[in-house]
Short mmCIF file of C-alpha atoms in Angstrom, two decimals:
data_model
loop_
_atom_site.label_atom_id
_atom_site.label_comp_id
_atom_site.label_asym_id
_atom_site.label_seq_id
_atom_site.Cartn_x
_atom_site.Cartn_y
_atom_site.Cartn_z
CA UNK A 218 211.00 50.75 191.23
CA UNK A 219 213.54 49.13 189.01
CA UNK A 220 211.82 46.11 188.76
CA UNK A 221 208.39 47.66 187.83
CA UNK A 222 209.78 49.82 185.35
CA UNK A 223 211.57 46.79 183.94
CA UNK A 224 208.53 44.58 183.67
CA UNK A 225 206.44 47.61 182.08
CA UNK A 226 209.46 48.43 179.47
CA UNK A 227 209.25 43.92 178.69
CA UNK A 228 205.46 44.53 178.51
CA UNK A 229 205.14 47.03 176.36
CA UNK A 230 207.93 45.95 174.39
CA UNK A 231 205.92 42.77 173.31
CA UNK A 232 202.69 44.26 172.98
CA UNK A 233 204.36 47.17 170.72
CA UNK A 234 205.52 43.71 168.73
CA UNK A 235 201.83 42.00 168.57
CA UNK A 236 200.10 45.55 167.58
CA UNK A 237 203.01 45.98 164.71
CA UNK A 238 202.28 42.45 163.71
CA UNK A 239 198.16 42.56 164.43
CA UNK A 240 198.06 39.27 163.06
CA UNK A 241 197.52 37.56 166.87
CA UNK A 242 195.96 39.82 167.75
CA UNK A 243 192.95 40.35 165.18
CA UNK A 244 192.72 36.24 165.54
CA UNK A 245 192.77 36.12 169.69
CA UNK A 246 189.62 39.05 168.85
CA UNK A 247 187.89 36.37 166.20
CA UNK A 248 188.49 33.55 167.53
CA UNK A 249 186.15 34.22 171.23
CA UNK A 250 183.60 36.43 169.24
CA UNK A 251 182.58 33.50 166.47
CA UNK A 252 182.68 30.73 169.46
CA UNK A 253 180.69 33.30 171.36
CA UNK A 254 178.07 33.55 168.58
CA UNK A 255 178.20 29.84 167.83
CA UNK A 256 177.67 28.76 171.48
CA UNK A 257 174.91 30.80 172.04
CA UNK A 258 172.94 29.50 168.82
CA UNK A 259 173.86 25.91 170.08
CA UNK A 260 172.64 26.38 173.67
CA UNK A 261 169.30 28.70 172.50
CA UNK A 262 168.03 25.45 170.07
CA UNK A 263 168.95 23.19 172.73
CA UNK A 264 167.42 24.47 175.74
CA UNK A 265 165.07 26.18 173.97
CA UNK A 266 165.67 29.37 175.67
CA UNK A 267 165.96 33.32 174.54
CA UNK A 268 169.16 34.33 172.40
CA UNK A 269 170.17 37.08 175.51
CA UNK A 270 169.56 33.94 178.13
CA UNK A 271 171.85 32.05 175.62
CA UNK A 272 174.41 35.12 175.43
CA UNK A 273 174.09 35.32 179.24
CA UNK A 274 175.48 31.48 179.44
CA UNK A 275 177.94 31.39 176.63
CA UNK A 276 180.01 33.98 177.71
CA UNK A 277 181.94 32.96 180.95
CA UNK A 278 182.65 29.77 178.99
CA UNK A 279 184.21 31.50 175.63
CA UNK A 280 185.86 33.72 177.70
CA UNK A 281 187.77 31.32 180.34
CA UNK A 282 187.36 28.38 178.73
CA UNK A 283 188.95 29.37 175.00
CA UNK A 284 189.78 33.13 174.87
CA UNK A 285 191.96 33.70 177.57
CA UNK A 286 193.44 29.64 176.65
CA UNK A 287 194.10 30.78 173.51
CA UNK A 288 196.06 34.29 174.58
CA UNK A 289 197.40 33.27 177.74
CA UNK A 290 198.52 29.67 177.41
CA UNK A 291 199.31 29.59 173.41
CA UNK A 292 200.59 33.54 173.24
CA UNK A 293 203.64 32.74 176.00
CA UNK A 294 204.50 29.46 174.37
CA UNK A 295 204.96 31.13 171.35
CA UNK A 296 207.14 34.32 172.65
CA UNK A 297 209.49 32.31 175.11
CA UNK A 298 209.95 29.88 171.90
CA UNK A 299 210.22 32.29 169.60
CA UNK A 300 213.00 34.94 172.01
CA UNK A 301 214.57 31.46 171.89
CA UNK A 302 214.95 30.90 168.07
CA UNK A 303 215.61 34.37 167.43
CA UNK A 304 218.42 34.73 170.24
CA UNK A 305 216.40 37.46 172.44
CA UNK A 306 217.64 35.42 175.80
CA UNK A 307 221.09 35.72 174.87
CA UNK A 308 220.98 39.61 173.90
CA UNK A 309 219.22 39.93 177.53
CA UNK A 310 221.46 38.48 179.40
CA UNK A 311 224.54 40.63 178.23
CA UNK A 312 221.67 43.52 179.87
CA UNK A 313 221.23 44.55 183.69
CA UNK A 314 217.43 43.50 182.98
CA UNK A 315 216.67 40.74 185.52
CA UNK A 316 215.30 37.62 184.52
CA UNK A 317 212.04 38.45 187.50
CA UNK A 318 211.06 41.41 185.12
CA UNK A 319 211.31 39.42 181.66
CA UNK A 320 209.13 36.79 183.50
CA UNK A 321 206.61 39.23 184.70
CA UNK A 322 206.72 41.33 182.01
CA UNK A 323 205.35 38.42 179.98
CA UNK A 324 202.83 37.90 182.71
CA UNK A 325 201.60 41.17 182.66
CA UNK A 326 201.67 41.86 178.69
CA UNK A 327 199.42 38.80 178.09
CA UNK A 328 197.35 39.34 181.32
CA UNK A 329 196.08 43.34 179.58
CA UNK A 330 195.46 41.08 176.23
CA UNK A 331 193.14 38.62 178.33
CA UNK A 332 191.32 41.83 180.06
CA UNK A 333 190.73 42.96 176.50
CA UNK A 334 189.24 39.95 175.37
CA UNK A 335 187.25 39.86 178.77
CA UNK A 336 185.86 43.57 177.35
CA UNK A 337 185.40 42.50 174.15
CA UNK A 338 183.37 39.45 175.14
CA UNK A 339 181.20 41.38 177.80
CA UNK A 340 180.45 44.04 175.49
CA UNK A 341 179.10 41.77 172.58
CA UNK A 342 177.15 39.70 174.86
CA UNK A 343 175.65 42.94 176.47
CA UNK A 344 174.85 44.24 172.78
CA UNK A 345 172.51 41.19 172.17
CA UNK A 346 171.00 41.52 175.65
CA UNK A 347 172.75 39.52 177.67
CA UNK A 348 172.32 39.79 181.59
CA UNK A 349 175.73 39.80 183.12
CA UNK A 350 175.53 40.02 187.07
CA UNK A 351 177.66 39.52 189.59
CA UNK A 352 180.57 41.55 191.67
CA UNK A 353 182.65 43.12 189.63
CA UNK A 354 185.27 42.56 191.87
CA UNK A 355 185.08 38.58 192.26
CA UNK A 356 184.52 38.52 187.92
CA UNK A 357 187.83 40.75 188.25
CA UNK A 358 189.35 38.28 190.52
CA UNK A 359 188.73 34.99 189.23
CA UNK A 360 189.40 36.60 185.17
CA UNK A 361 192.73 37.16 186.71
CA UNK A 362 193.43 33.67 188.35
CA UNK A 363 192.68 32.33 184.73
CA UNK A 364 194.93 34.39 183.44
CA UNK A 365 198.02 33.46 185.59
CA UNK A 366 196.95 29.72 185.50
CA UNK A 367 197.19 29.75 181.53
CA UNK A 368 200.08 31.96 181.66
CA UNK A 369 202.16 29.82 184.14
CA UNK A 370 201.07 26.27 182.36
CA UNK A 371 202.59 28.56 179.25
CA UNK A 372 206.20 28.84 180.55
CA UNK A 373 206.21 24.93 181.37
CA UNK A 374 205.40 24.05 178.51
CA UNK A 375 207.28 26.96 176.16
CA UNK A 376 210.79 26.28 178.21
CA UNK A 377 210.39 22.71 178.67
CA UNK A 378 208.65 20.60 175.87
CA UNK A 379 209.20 23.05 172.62
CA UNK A 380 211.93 24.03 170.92
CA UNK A 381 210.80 25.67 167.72
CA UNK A 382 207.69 27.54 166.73
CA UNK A 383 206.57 24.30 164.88
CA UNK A 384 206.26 22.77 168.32
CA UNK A 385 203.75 25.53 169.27
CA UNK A 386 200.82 23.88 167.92
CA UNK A 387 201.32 20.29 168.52
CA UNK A 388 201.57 21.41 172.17
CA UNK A 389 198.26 23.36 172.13
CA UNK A 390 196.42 20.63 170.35
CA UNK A 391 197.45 17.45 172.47
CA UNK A 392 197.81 19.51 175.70
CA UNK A 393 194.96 22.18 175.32
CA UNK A 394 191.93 20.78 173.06
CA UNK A 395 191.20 17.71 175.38
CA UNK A 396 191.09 20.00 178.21
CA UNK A 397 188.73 22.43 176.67
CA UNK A 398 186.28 20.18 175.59
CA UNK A 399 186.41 18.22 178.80
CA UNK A 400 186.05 21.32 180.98
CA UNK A 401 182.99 22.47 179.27
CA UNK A 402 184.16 25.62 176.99
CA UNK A 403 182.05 23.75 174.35
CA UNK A 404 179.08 21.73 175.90
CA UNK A 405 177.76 22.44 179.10
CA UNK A 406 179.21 19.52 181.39
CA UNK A 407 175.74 18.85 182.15
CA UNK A 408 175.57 16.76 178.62
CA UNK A 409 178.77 14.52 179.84
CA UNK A 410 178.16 11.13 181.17
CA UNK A 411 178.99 10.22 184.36
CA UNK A 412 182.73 8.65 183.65
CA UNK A 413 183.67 12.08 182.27
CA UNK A 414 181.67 14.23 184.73
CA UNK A 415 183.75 12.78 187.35
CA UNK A 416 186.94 13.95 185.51
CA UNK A 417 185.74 17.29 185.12
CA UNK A 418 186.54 18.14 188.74
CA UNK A 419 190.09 17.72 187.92
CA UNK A 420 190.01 19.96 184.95
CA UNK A 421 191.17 23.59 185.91
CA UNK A 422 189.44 25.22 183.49
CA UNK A 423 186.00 23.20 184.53
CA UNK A 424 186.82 25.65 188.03
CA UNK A 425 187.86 28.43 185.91
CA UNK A 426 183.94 28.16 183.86
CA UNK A 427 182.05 27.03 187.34
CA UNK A 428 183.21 30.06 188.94
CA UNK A 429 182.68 32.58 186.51
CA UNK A 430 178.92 31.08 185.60
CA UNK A 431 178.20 31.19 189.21
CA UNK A 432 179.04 35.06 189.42
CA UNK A 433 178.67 36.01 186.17
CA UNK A 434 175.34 34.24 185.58
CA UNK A 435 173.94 33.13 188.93
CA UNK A 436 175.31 36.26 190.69
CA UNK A 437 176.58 34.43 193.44
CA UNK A 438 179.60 35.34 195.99
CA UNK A 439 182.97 34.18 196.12
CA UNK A 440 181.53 32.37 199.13
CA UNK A 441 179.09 30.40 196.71
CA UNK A 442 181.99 28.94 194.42
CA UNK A 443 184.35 28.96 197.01
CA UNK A 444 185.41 25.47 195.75
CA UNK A 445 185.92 26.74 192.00
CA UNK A 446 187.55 29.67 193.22
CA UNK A 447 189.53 27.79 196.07
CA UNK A 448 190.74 25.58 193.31
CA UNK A 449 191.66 27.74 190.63
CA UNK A 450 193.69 30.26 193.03
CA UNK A 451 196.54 26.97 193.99
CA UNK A 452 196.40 25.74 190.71
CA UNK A 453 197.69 29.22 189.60
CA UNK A 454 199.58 29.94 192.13
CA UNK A 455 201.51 26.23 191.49
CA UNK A 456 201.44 27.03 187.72
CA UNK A 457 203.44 31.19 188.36
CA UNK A 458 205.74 29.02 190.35
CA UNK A 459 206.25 25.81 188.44
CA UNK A 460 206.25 28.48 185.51
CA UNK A 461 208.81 30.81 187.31
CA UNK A 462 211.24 27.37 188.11
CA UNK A 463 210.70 25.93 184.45
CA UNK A 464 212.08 29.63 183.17
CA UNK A 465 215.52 29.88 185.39
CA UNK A 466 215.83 26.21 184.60
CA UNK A 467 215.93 27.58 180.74
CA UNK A 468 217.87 30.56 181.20
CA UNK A 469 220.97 28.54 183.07
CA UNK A 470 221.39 26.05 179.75
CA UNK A 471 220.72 28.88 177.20
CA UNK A 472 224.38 30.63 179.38
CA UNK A 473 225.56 27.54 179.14
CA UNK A 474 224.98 27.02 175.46
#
């Protein structure tokens, strides 16, 4: 109990802080709704197909592929950089709350801002007609996955490779744009040629977009992207822990400091 009460009070905490601010926030609610819109136009004039098919298509892509990159990955850079420059750390550790609450209270504040996005994505693409199937469950599931992946790949790269906020965007631009683009959030992979194709499979959020599409789209069963799903589940599971280790790493030379 002390523990979940401590990661709700860090959670709420920072999400009390974004809503004051609303600045993040109103952008993280742009940001997938234009890309949404201008995706679909690109993919209805290219495959010559209805605006709802081209809704239907767009949106696991926007949503994996740059929403939830944009909140998960780029949001907890920015707070564990910014608790850094403005001292939080050191405030927290003269309280009893434990560093495993802090961490998952992150975790968990930017992981209701992702299902947000998710709702606001859905709901758009539904309003122009847009045929989202699948189980509700596995779309759940593999939303979630996403979510710790970006999260986790946040805290390696907030405690380890930036030290101010200035550092935020370099980070995001060298680390995150390549992968975007090569994982398909902006052209169907289908388009790549074969050198990059090949790369693709490499590319967690190619997994992340494979297995959405395939449930979202296709309505297919975890059983049917198994590989996607199979894929994406380690890589975020590696990325909580590498995540988890990159943070106590921090904390012991900000005690030291």
């Amino acid at each position: 109990m002390k523990y979940a009460r401590e990661t709700l009070a860090v959670a709420q905490r920072i999400l009390v802080e974004l809503w004051r601010r609303r600045r993040s926030l109103v952008f993280w609610a742009i940001f997938p709704v234009i890309l949404l819109i201008l995706n679909s136009l690109i993919l209805q004039e290219r495959l010559q197909i209805t605006l709802a098919e081209a809704y239907t298509q767009a949106a696991p892509s926007t949503l994996v592929g740059a929403a939830l990159f944009f909140s998960g990955l780029g949001g907890s850079v920015a707070t564990v950089v910014s608790e850094r420059e403005q001292k939080t750390l050191k405030r927290l550790f003269l309280s009893p709350l434990s560093g495993v609450s802090y961490f998952l209270g992150i975790c968990l504040a930017y992981g209701v801002i992702g299902l947000a996005q998710a709702a606001l994505v859905y709901a758009i693409a539904l309003s122009q007609g847009a045929t989202l199937d699948g189980n509700p469950l596995a779309n759940l599931l593999i939303v979630v996955l996403s979510i710790a992946a970006y999260v986790g790949v946040g805290f390696v790269l907030g405690t380890q490779l930036a030290r101010r906020t200035e550092d935020v965007n370099a980070l995001i631009a060298a680390f995150g744009i390549p992968l975007m683009i090569l994982g398909g959030t902006f052209l169907p992979t289908a388009f790549f040629p074969d050198s990059l194709a090949q790369l693709t499979r490499y590319n967690p959020i190619y997994h992340m977009i494979e297995a959405l599409s395939g449930v979202v789209v296709e309505g297919s069963t975890l059983a049917d992207v198994g590989e996607h799903v199979e894929f994406l589940g380690l890589f975020a599971i590696a990325m909580v822990v590498a995540g988890w280790l990159a943070y106590r790493r921090m904390v012991q030379v900000e005690r030291q400091l």
